[in-house]
């Protein structure tokens, strides 16, 4: 009980902020690039920032400004943007049992990106229930804020920054694979999970290398799920 | 930006938000309700960790793929795993991995 009362919302939110800091290594360089690309495509700093604040989905934002720049019809731009973001449909249900009920979710779920989902799915089960809402608030607001500020900076000074520190844009994004590696590593103690995870990682890597990064996440996860069920079937046959 | 373009931004934003929030609320209302589910469907609980693995696979590809950046990635991930196996937390393994990745990239540039 005393442990529960010591969980102040502010402290839990700060814990979320602290634990989401590694995400910034990936967010800031990509947001800077988006700001730069958007201004080069003819959008103003304010417009690029508004797109980042409202849509808040990296890959689809690049596609959005790219298609607008090439003069694609608006209905197609919207359709393609939404199609890329369809993968988000499975994120919410996975977190539903881990988060308490709140009237704030309709706007807070705006912060449910690939990276925030991965972090939340890993950390929420390890946290006491009383801390989870504030933790999610802190983590998702930090990521959203960094994405917006990164876009604004990229739109105003992206060219200067990338010219002055070209290596920074290569080194900082490594925080993302490093972070995700620490998230999937605990599953590798189980053989069945290890095979499914390995298959998923390899499939996503290959799909990205051949230029299918937009569909790599759902397709690779589907491959992994197939592998997960197949391995179970083969194990049963051997033991019988 | 024209009004039509703003409308496209708003529709894209609203559609993305609905894809994030509606399945979440739907599942939260179904879980532990009288007519709904007692537990999360198994396929969904399997898909969650696999999505993280897929995000890892996508993010492994270096910003500028080359022999040096791939070598730095392999070494950086190995160090991340090594530190993780010692401390079993998120922060230090990531910091160590990024530092080693950076050192390899800078060292390759100097030599």
JSON list of C-alpha atoms in Angstrom, two decimals, chain A residues 22 43 46-47 50-51 54-57 64 68 74 78 81-82 85-97 99-101 105-106 109-110 112-114 117-119 121-123 167 169-171 173-175 177-182 184-187 193 196-197 200-201 204-205 208-209 216-217 220-221 224-225 228-229, chain B residues 1-2 4-17 19-21 23-33 40 42-61 63-65 69-70 72-77 80-81 84 88-91 93-94 97-98 101-103 105-106 109:
[
{"chain": "A", "resi": 22, "resn": "UNK", "atom": "CA", "xyz": [16.65, 6.63, -26.24]},
{"chain": "A", "resi": 43, "resn": "UNK", "atom": "CA", "xyz": [5.96, 23.64, -47.68]},
{"chain": "A", "resi": 46, "resn": "UNK", "atom": "CA", "xyz": [4.70, 26.29, -40.15]},
{"chain": "A", "resi": 47, "resn": "UNK", "atom": "CA", "xyz": [3.05, 23.84, -42.58]},
{"chain": "A", "resi": 50, "resn": "UNK", "atom": "CA", "xyz": [1.61, 21.27, -38.52]},
{"chain": "A", "resi": 51, "resn": "UNK", "atom": "CA", "xyz": [1.87, 18.05, -40.59]},
{"chain": "A", "resi": 54, "resn": "UNK", "atom": "CA", "xyz": [-1.23, 16.35, -36.70]},
{"chain": "A", "resi": 55, "resn": "UNK", "atom": "CA", "xyz": [-0.29, 13.24, -38.72]},
{"chain": "A", "resi": 56, "resn": "UNK", "atom": "CA", "xyz": [2.68, 12.17, -36.53]},
{"chain": "A", "resi": 57, "resn": "UNK", "atom": "CA", "xyz": [3.67, 9.09, -38.51]},
{"chain": "A", "resi": 64, "resn": "UNK", "atom": "CA", "xyz": [2.59, 12.71, -48.17]},
{"chain": "A", "resi": 68, "resn": "UNK", "atom": "CA", "xyz": [2.15, 16.40, -53.14]},
{"chain": "A", "resi": 74, "resn": "UNK", "atom": "CA", "xyz": [-5.14, 14.49, -53.21]},
{"chain": "A", "resi": 78, "resn": "UNK", "atom": "CA", "xyz": [-4.65, 10.51, -48.45]},
{"chain": "A", "resi": 81, "resn": "UNK", "atom": "CA", "xyz": [-0.93, 7.82, -46.28]},
{"chain": "A", "resi": 82, "resn": "UNK", "atom": "CA", "xyz": [-3.67, 5.86, -44.50]},
{"chain": "A", "resi": 85, "resn": "UNK", "atom": "CA", "xyz": [-0.51, 3.60, -41.29]},
{"chain": "A", "resi": 86, "resn": "UNK", "atom": "CA", "xyz": [-2.88, 0.59, -41.23]},
{"chain": "A", "resi": 87, "resn": "UNK", "atom": "CA", "xyz": [-0.33, -1.35, -39.16]},
{"chain": "A", "resi": 88, "resn": "UNK", "atom": "CA", "xyz": [-1.25, 0.85, -36.18]},
{"chain": "A", "resi": 89, "resn": "UNK", "atom": "CA", "xyz": [-4.55, -1.05, -35.95]},
{"chain": "A", "resi": 90, "resn": "UNK", "atom": "CA", "xyz": [-2.92, -3.92, -34.04]},
{"chain": "A", "resi": 91, "resn": "UNK", "atom": "CA", "xyz": [-0.97, -1.73, -31.60]},
{"chain": "A", "resi": 92, "resn": "UNK", "atom": "CA", "xyz": [-3.92, -0.47, -29.51]},
{"chain": "A", "resi": 93, "resn": "UNK", "atom": "CA", "xyz": [-5.48, -3.89, -28.72]},
{"chain": "A", "resi": 94, "resn": "UNK", "atom": "CA", "xyz": [-2.11, -5.16, -27.47]},
{"chain": "A", "resi": 95, "resn": "UNK", "atom": "CA", "xyz": [-1.94, -2.34, -24.92]},
{"chain": "A", "resi": 96, "resn": "UNK", "atom": "CA", "xyz": [-5.65, -2.42, -23.97]},
{"chain": "A", "resi": 97, "resn": "UNK", "atom": "CA", "xyz": [-5.21, -4.84, -21.09]},
{"chain": "A", "resi": 99, "resn": "UNK", "atom": "CA", "xyz": [-3.57, 0.45, -19.49]},
{"chain": "A", "resi": 100, "resn": "UNK", "atom": "CA", "xyz": [-6.33, 1.68, -17.15]},
{"chain": "A", "resi": 101, "resn": "UNK", "atom": "CA", "xyz": [-9.59, 3.07, -18.49]},
{"chain": "A", "resi": 105, "resn": "UNK", "atom": "CA", "xyz": [-7.32, 7.95, -24.40]},
{"chain": "A", "resi": 106, "resn": "UNK", "atom": "CA", "xyz": [-9.01, 9.36, -27.53]},
{"chain": "A", "resi": 109, "resn": "UNK", "atom": "CA", "xyz": [-3.54, 7.44, -28.43]},
{"chain": "A", "resi": 110, "resn": "UNK", "atom": "CA", "xyz": [-2.33, 10.00, -30.99]},
{"chain": "A", "resi": 112, "resn": "UNK", "atom": "CA", "xyz": [1.00, 5.56, -30.29]},
{"chain": "A", "resi": 113, "resn": "UNK", "atom": "CA", "xyz": [3.79, 5.29, -32.88]},
{"chain": "A", "resi": 114, "resn": "UNK", "atom": "CA", "xyz": [5.80, 2.15, -33.76]},
{"chain": "A", "resi": 117, "resn": "UNK", "atom": "CA", "xyz": [4.21, 0.96, -28.87]},
{"chain": "A", "resi": 118, "resn": "UNK", "atom": "CA", "xyz": [7.37, -1.15, -28.68]},
{"chain": "A", "resi": 119, "resn": "UNK", "atom": "CA", "xyz": [8.56, 0.66, -25.56]},
{"chain": "A", "resi": 121, "resn": "UNK", "atom": "CA", "xyz": [4.56, -3.15, -24.61]},
{"chain": "A", "resi": 122, "resn": "UNK", "atom": "CA", "xyz": [7.92, -3.93, -23.03]},
{"chain": "A", "resi": 123, "resn": "UNK", "atom": "CA", "xyz": [7.78, -1.62, -20.01]},
{"chain": "A", "resi": 167, "resn": "UNK", "atom": "CA", "xyz": [28.08, 12.01, -38.97]},
{"chain": "A", "resi": 169, "resn": "UNK", "atom": "CA", "xyz": [22.68, 12.00, -38.62]},
{"chain": "A", "resi": 170, "resn": "UNK", "atom": "CA", "xyz": [24.27, 8.57, -39.10]},
{"chain": "A", "resi": 171, "resn": "UNK", "atom": "CA", "xyz": [25.20, 7.81, -35.50]},
{"chain": "A", "resi": 173, "resn": "UNK", "atom": "CA", "xyz": [19.57, 6.75, -35.41]},
{"chain": "A", "resi": 174, "resn": "UNK", "atom": "CA", "xyz": [21.49, 3.70, -34.15]},
{"chain": "A", "resi": 175, "resn": "UNK", "atom": "CA", "xyz": [19.76, 4.30, -30.78]},
{"chain": "A", "resi": 177, "resn": "UNK", "atom": "CA", "xyz": [17.95, -0.71, -33.28]},
{"chain": "A", "resi": 178, "resn": "UNK", "atom": "CA", "xyz": [19.93, -0.78, -30.03]},
{"chain": "A", "resi": 179, "resn": "UNK", "atom": "CA", "xyz": [16.78, -0.04, -28.03]},
{"chain": "A", "resi": 180, "resn": "UNK", "atom": "CA", "xyz": [14.66, -2.59, -29.91]},
{"chain": "A", "resi": 181, "resn": "UNK", "atom": "CA", "xyz": [17.41, -5.17, -29.49]},
{"chain": "A", "resi": 182, "resn": "UNK", "atom": "CA", "xyz": [17.15, -4.83, -25.70]},
{"chain": "A", "resi": 184, "resn": "UNK", "atom": "CA", "xyz": [13.40, -8.46, -28.06]},
{"chain": "A", "resi": 185, "resn": "UNK", "atom": "CA", "xyz": [16.41, -10.04, -26.34]},
{"chain": "A", "resi": 186, "resn": "UNK", "atom": "CA", "xyz": [14.44, -11.49, -23.37]},
{"chain": "A", "resi": 187, "resn": "UNK", "atom": "CA", "xyz": [12.31, -13.56, -25.81]},
{"chain": "A", "resi": 193, "resn": "UNK", "atom": "CA", "xyz": [10.07, -17.44, -29.75]},
{"chain": "A", "resi": 196, "resn": "UNK", "atom": "CA", "xyz": [9.86, -16.64, -34.77]},
{"chain": "A", "resi": 197, "resn": "UNK", "atom": "CA", "xyz": [11.70, -13.46, -33.74]},
{"chain": "A", "resi": 200, "resn": "UNK", "atom": "CA", "xyz": [10.68, -11.67, -38.34]},
{"chain": "A", "resi": 201, "resn": "UNK", "atom": "CA", "xyz": [13.87, -9.62, -37.99]},
{"chain": "A", "resi": 204, "resn": "UNK", "atom": "CA", "xyz": [11.91, -7.07, -42.12]},
{"chain": "A", "resi": 205, "resn": "UNK", "atom": "CA", "xyz": [15.58, -6.50, -42.88]},
{"chain": "A", "resi": 208, "resn": "UNK", "atom": "CA", "xyz": [13.70, -2.94, -46.21]},
{"chain": "A", "resi": 209, "resn": "UNK", "atom": "CA", "xyz": [16.81, -3.68, -48.25]},
{"chain": "A", "resi": 216, "resn": "UNK", "atom": "CA", "xyz": [7.99, -4.46, -44.02]},
{"chain": "A", "resi": 217, "resn": "UNK", "atom": "CA", "xyz": [6.57, -4.31, -40.48]},
{"chain": "A", "resi": 220, "resn": "UNK", "atom": "CA", "xyz": [7.55, -9.51, -41.47]},
{"chain": "A", "resi": 221, "resn": "UNK", "atom": "CA", "xyz": [5.35, -9.88, -38.37]},
{"chain": "A", "resi": 224, "resn": "UNK", "atom": "CA", "xyz": [7.09, -14.50, -37.84]},
{"chain": "A", "resi": 225, "resn": "UNK", "atom": "CA", "xyz": [3.60, -15.55, -36.72]},
{"chain": "A", "resi": 228, "resn": "UNK", "atom": "CA", "xyz": [5.72, -19.43, -34.58]},
{"chain": "A", "resi": 229, "resn": "UNK", "atom": "CA", "xyz": [2.83, -21.80, -35.36]},
{"chain": "B", "resi": 1, "resn": "UNK", "atom": "CA", "xyz": [-1.11, 25.59, -48.52]},
{"chain": "B", "resi": 2, "resn": "UNK", "atom": "CA", "xyz": [-4.53, 25.58, -50.17]},
{"chain": "B", "resi": 4, "resn": "UNK", "atom": "CA", "xyz": [-7.88, 21.35, -50.23]},
{"chain": "B", "resi": 5, "resn": "UNK", "atom": "CA", "xyz": [-4.35, 20.51, -49.09]},
{"chain": "B", "resi": 6, "resn": "UNK", "atom": "CA", "xyz": [-5.18, 21.37, -45.48]},
{"chain": "B", "resi": 7, "resn": "UNK", "atom": "CA", "xyz": [-8.22, 19.14, -45.77]},
{"chain": "B", "resi": 8, "resn": "UNK", "atom": "CA", "xyz": [-5.98, 16.29, -46.99]},
{"chain": "B", "resi": 9, "resn": "UNK", "atom": "CA", "xyz": [-3.72, 16.81, -43.95]},
{"chain": "B", "resi": 10, "resn": "UNK", "atom": "CA", "xyz": [-6.70, 16.80, -41.58]},
{"chain": "B", "resi": 11, "resn": "UNK", "atom": "CA", "xyz": [-8.26, 13.66, -43.13]},
{"chain": "B", "resi": 12, "resn": "UNK", "atom": "CA", "xyz": [-4.89, 11.84, -43.02]},
{"chain": "B", "resi": 13, "resn": "UNK", "atom": "CA", "xyz": [-4.40, 12.89, -39.39]},
{"chain": "B", "resi": 14, "resn": "UNK", "atom": "CA", "xyz": [-7.91, 11.96, -38.35]},
{"chain": "B", "resi": 15, "resn": "UNK", "atom": "CA", "xyz": [-7.77, 8.60, -40.16]},
{"chain": "B", "resi": 16, "resn": "UNK", "atom": "CA", "xyz": [-4.42, 7.77, -38.53]},
{"chain": "B", "resi": 17, "resn": "UNK", "atom": "CA", "xyz": [-5.74, 8.75, -35.09]},
{"chain": "B", "resi": 19, "resn": "UNK", "atom": "CA", "xyz": [-6.66, 3.61, -36.49]},
{"chain": "B", "resi": 20, "resn": "UNK", "atom": "CA", "xyz": [-4.77, 4.11, -33.24]},
{"chain": "B", "resi": 21, "resn": "UNK", "atom": "CA", "xyz": [-7.64, 4.82, -30.88]},
{"chain": "B", "resi": 23, "resn": "UNK", "atom": "CA", "xyz": [-9.11, -0.71, -31.83]},
{"chain": "B", "resi": 24, "resn": "UNK", "atom": "CA", "xyz": [-7.67, 0.24, -28.41]},
{"chain": "B", "resi": 25, "resn": "UNK", "atom": "CA", "xyz": [-11.01, 1.40, -27.00]},
{"chain": "B", "resi": 26, "resn": "UNK", "atom": "CA", "xyz": [-12.86, -1.53, -28.62]},
{"chain": "B", "resi": 27, "resn": "UNK", "atom": "CA", "xyz": [-10.54, -4.07, -26.99]},
{"chain": "B", "resi": 28, "resn": "UNK", "atom": "CA", "xyz": [-10.55, -2.27, -23.64]},
{"chain": "B", "resi": 29, "resn": "UNK", "atom": "CA", "xyz": [-14.37, -2.35, -23.55]},
{"chain": "B", "resi": 30, "resn": "UNK", "atom": "CA", "xyz": [-14.51, -6.00, -24.64]},
{"chain": "B", "resi": 31, "resn": "UNK", "atom": "CA", "xyz": [-11.96, -7.22, -22.08]},
{"chain": "B", "resi": 32, "resn": "UNK", "atom": "CA", "xyz": [-13.57, -8.36, -18.83]},
{"chain": "B", "resi": 33, "resn": "UNK", "atom": "CA", "xyz": [-17.05, -7.31, -19.94]},
{"chain": "B", "resi": 40, "resn": "UNK", "atom": "CA", "xyz": [-6.63, -11.10, -25.17]},
{"chain": "B", "resi": 42, "resn": "UNK", "atom": "CA", "xyz": [-3.67, -15.50, -28.47]},
{"chain": "B", "resi": 43, "resn": "UNK", "atom": "CA", "xyz": [-2.83, -14.43, -32.03]},
{"chain": "B", "resi": 44, "resn": "UNK", "atom": "CA", "xyz": [-2.86, -10.80, -30.93]},
{"chain": "B", "resi": 45, "resn": "UNK", "atom": "CA", "xyz": [-0.54, -11.38, -27.99]},
{"chain": "B", "resi": 46, "resn": "UNK", "atom": "CA", "xyz": [1.86, -13.16, -30.36]},
{"chain": "B", "resi": 47, "resn": "UNK", "atom": "CA", "xyz": [1.68, -10.42, -32.98]},
{"chain": "B", "resi": 48, "resn": "UNK", "atom": "CA", "xyz": [2.65, -7.67, -30.49]},
{"chain": "B", "resi": 49, "resn": "UNK", "atom": "CA", "xyz": [6.23, -8.85, -29.75]},
{"chain": "B", "resi": 50, "resn": "UNK", "atom": "CA", "xyz": [6.67, -9.83, -33.40]},
{"chain": "B", "resi": 51, "resn": "UNK", "atom": "CA", "xyz": [5.82, -6.26, -34.45]},
{"chain": "B", "resi": 52, "resn": "UNK", "atom": "CA", "xyz": [8.66, -5.05, -32.20]},
{"chain": "B", "resi": 53, "resn": "UNK", "atom": "CA", "xyz": [11.00, -7.57, -33.86]},
{"chain": "B", "resi": 54, "resn": "UNK", "atom": "CA", "xyz": [9.85, -6.25, -37.25]},
{"chain": "B", "resi": 55, "resn": "UNK", "atom": "CA", "xyz": [10.54, -2.64, -36.21]},
{"chain": "B", "resi": 56, "resn": "UNK", "atom": "CA", "xyz": [14.01, -3.82, -35.15]},
{"chain": "B", "resi": 57, "resn": "UNK", "atom": "CA", "xyz": [14.57, -5.46, -38.54]},
{"chain": "B", "resi": 58, "resn": "UNK", "atom": "CA", "xyz": [13.57, -2.25, -40.35]},
{"chain": "B", "resi": 59, "resn": "UNK", "atom": "CA", "xyz": [15.73, -0.01, -38.16]},
{"chain": "B", "resi": 60, "resn": "UNK", "atom": "CA", "xyz": [18.85, -2.21, -38.44]},
{"chain": "B", "resi": 61, "resn": "UNK", "atom": "CA", "xyz": [19.51, -0.92, -41.98]},
{"chain": "B", "resi": 63, "resn": "UNK", "atom": "CA", "xyz": [21.18, 5.47, -42.81]},
{"chain": "B", "resi": 64, "resn": "UNK", "atom": "CA", "xyz": [23.92, 5.22, -45.46]},
{"chain": "B", "resi": 65, "resn": "UNK", "atom": "CA", "xyz": [24.55, 1.49, -46.03]},
{"chain": "B", "resi": 69, "resn": "UNK", "atom": "CA", "xyz": [28.22, 1.23, -41.42]},
{"chain": "B", "resi": 70, "resn": "UNK", "atom": "CA", "xyz": [27.25, -2.47, -41.54]},
{"chain": "B", "resi": 72, "resn": "UNK", "atom": "CA", "xyz": [29.56, -0.64, -37.05]},
{"chain": "B", "resi": 73, "resn": "UNK", "atom": "CA", "xyz": [25.98, -1.95, -36.82]},
{"chain": "B", "resi": 74, "resn": "UNK", "atom": "CA", "xyz": [27.09, -5.54, -36.11]},
{"chain": "B", "resi": 75, "resn": "UNK", "atom": "CA", "xyz": [29.65, -4.41, -33.51]},
{"chain": "B", "resi": 76, "resn": "UNK", "atom": "CA", "xyz": [27.19, -1.90, -31.96]},
{"chain": "B", "resi": 77, "resn": "UNK", "atom": "CA", "xyz": [24.42, -4.49, -31.64]},
{"chain": "B", "resi": 80, "resn": "UNK", "atom": "CA", "xyz": [24.32, -3.67, -26.83]},
{"chain": "B", "resi": 81, "resn": "UNK", "atom": "CA", "xyz": [23.52, -7.35, -26.27]},
{"chain": "B", "resi": 84, "resn": "UNK", "atom": "CA", "xyz": [22.14, -5.97, -21.73]},
{"chain": "B", "resi": 88, "resn": "UNK", "atom": "CA", "xyz": [19.14, -6.34, -17.97]},
{"chain": "B", "resi": 89, "resn": "UNK", "atom": "CA", "xyz": [17.89, -2.74, -18.40]},
{"chain": "B", "resi": 90, "resn": "UNK", "atom": "CA", "xyz": [17.19, -0.44, -21.37]},
{"chain": "B", "resi": 91, "resn": "UNK", "atom": "CA", "xyz": [19.33, 2.68, -20.83]},
{"chain": "B", "resi": 93, "resn": "UNK", "atom": "CA", "xyz": [22.93, -1.05, -23.25]},
{"chain": "B", "resi": 94, "resn": "UNK", "atom": "CA", "xyz": [21.58, 1.58, -25.69]},
{"chain": "B", "resi": 97, "resn": "UNK", "atom": "CA", "xyz": [25.76, 0.47, -28.31]},
{"chain": "B", "resi": 98, "resn": "UNK", "atom": "CA", "xyz": [25.46, 3.99, -29.74]},
{"chain": "B", "resi": 101, "resn": "UNK", "atom": "CA", "xyz": [28.74, 2.44, -33.18]},
{"chain": "B", "resi": 102, "resn": "UNK", "atom": "CA", "xyz": [29.91, 6.08, -33.21]},
{"chain": "B", "resi": 103, "resn": "UNK", "atom": "CA", "xyz": [33.50, 5.16, -32.36]},
{"chain": "B", "resi": 105, "resn": "UNK", "atom": "CA", "xyz": [32.19, 5.18, -37.70]},
{"chain": "B", "resi": 106, "resn": "UNK", "atom": "CA", "xyz": [34.58, 7.94, -36.61]},
{"chain": "B", "resi": 109, "resn": "UNK", "atom": "CA", "xyz": [36.62, 8.05, -41.19]}
]
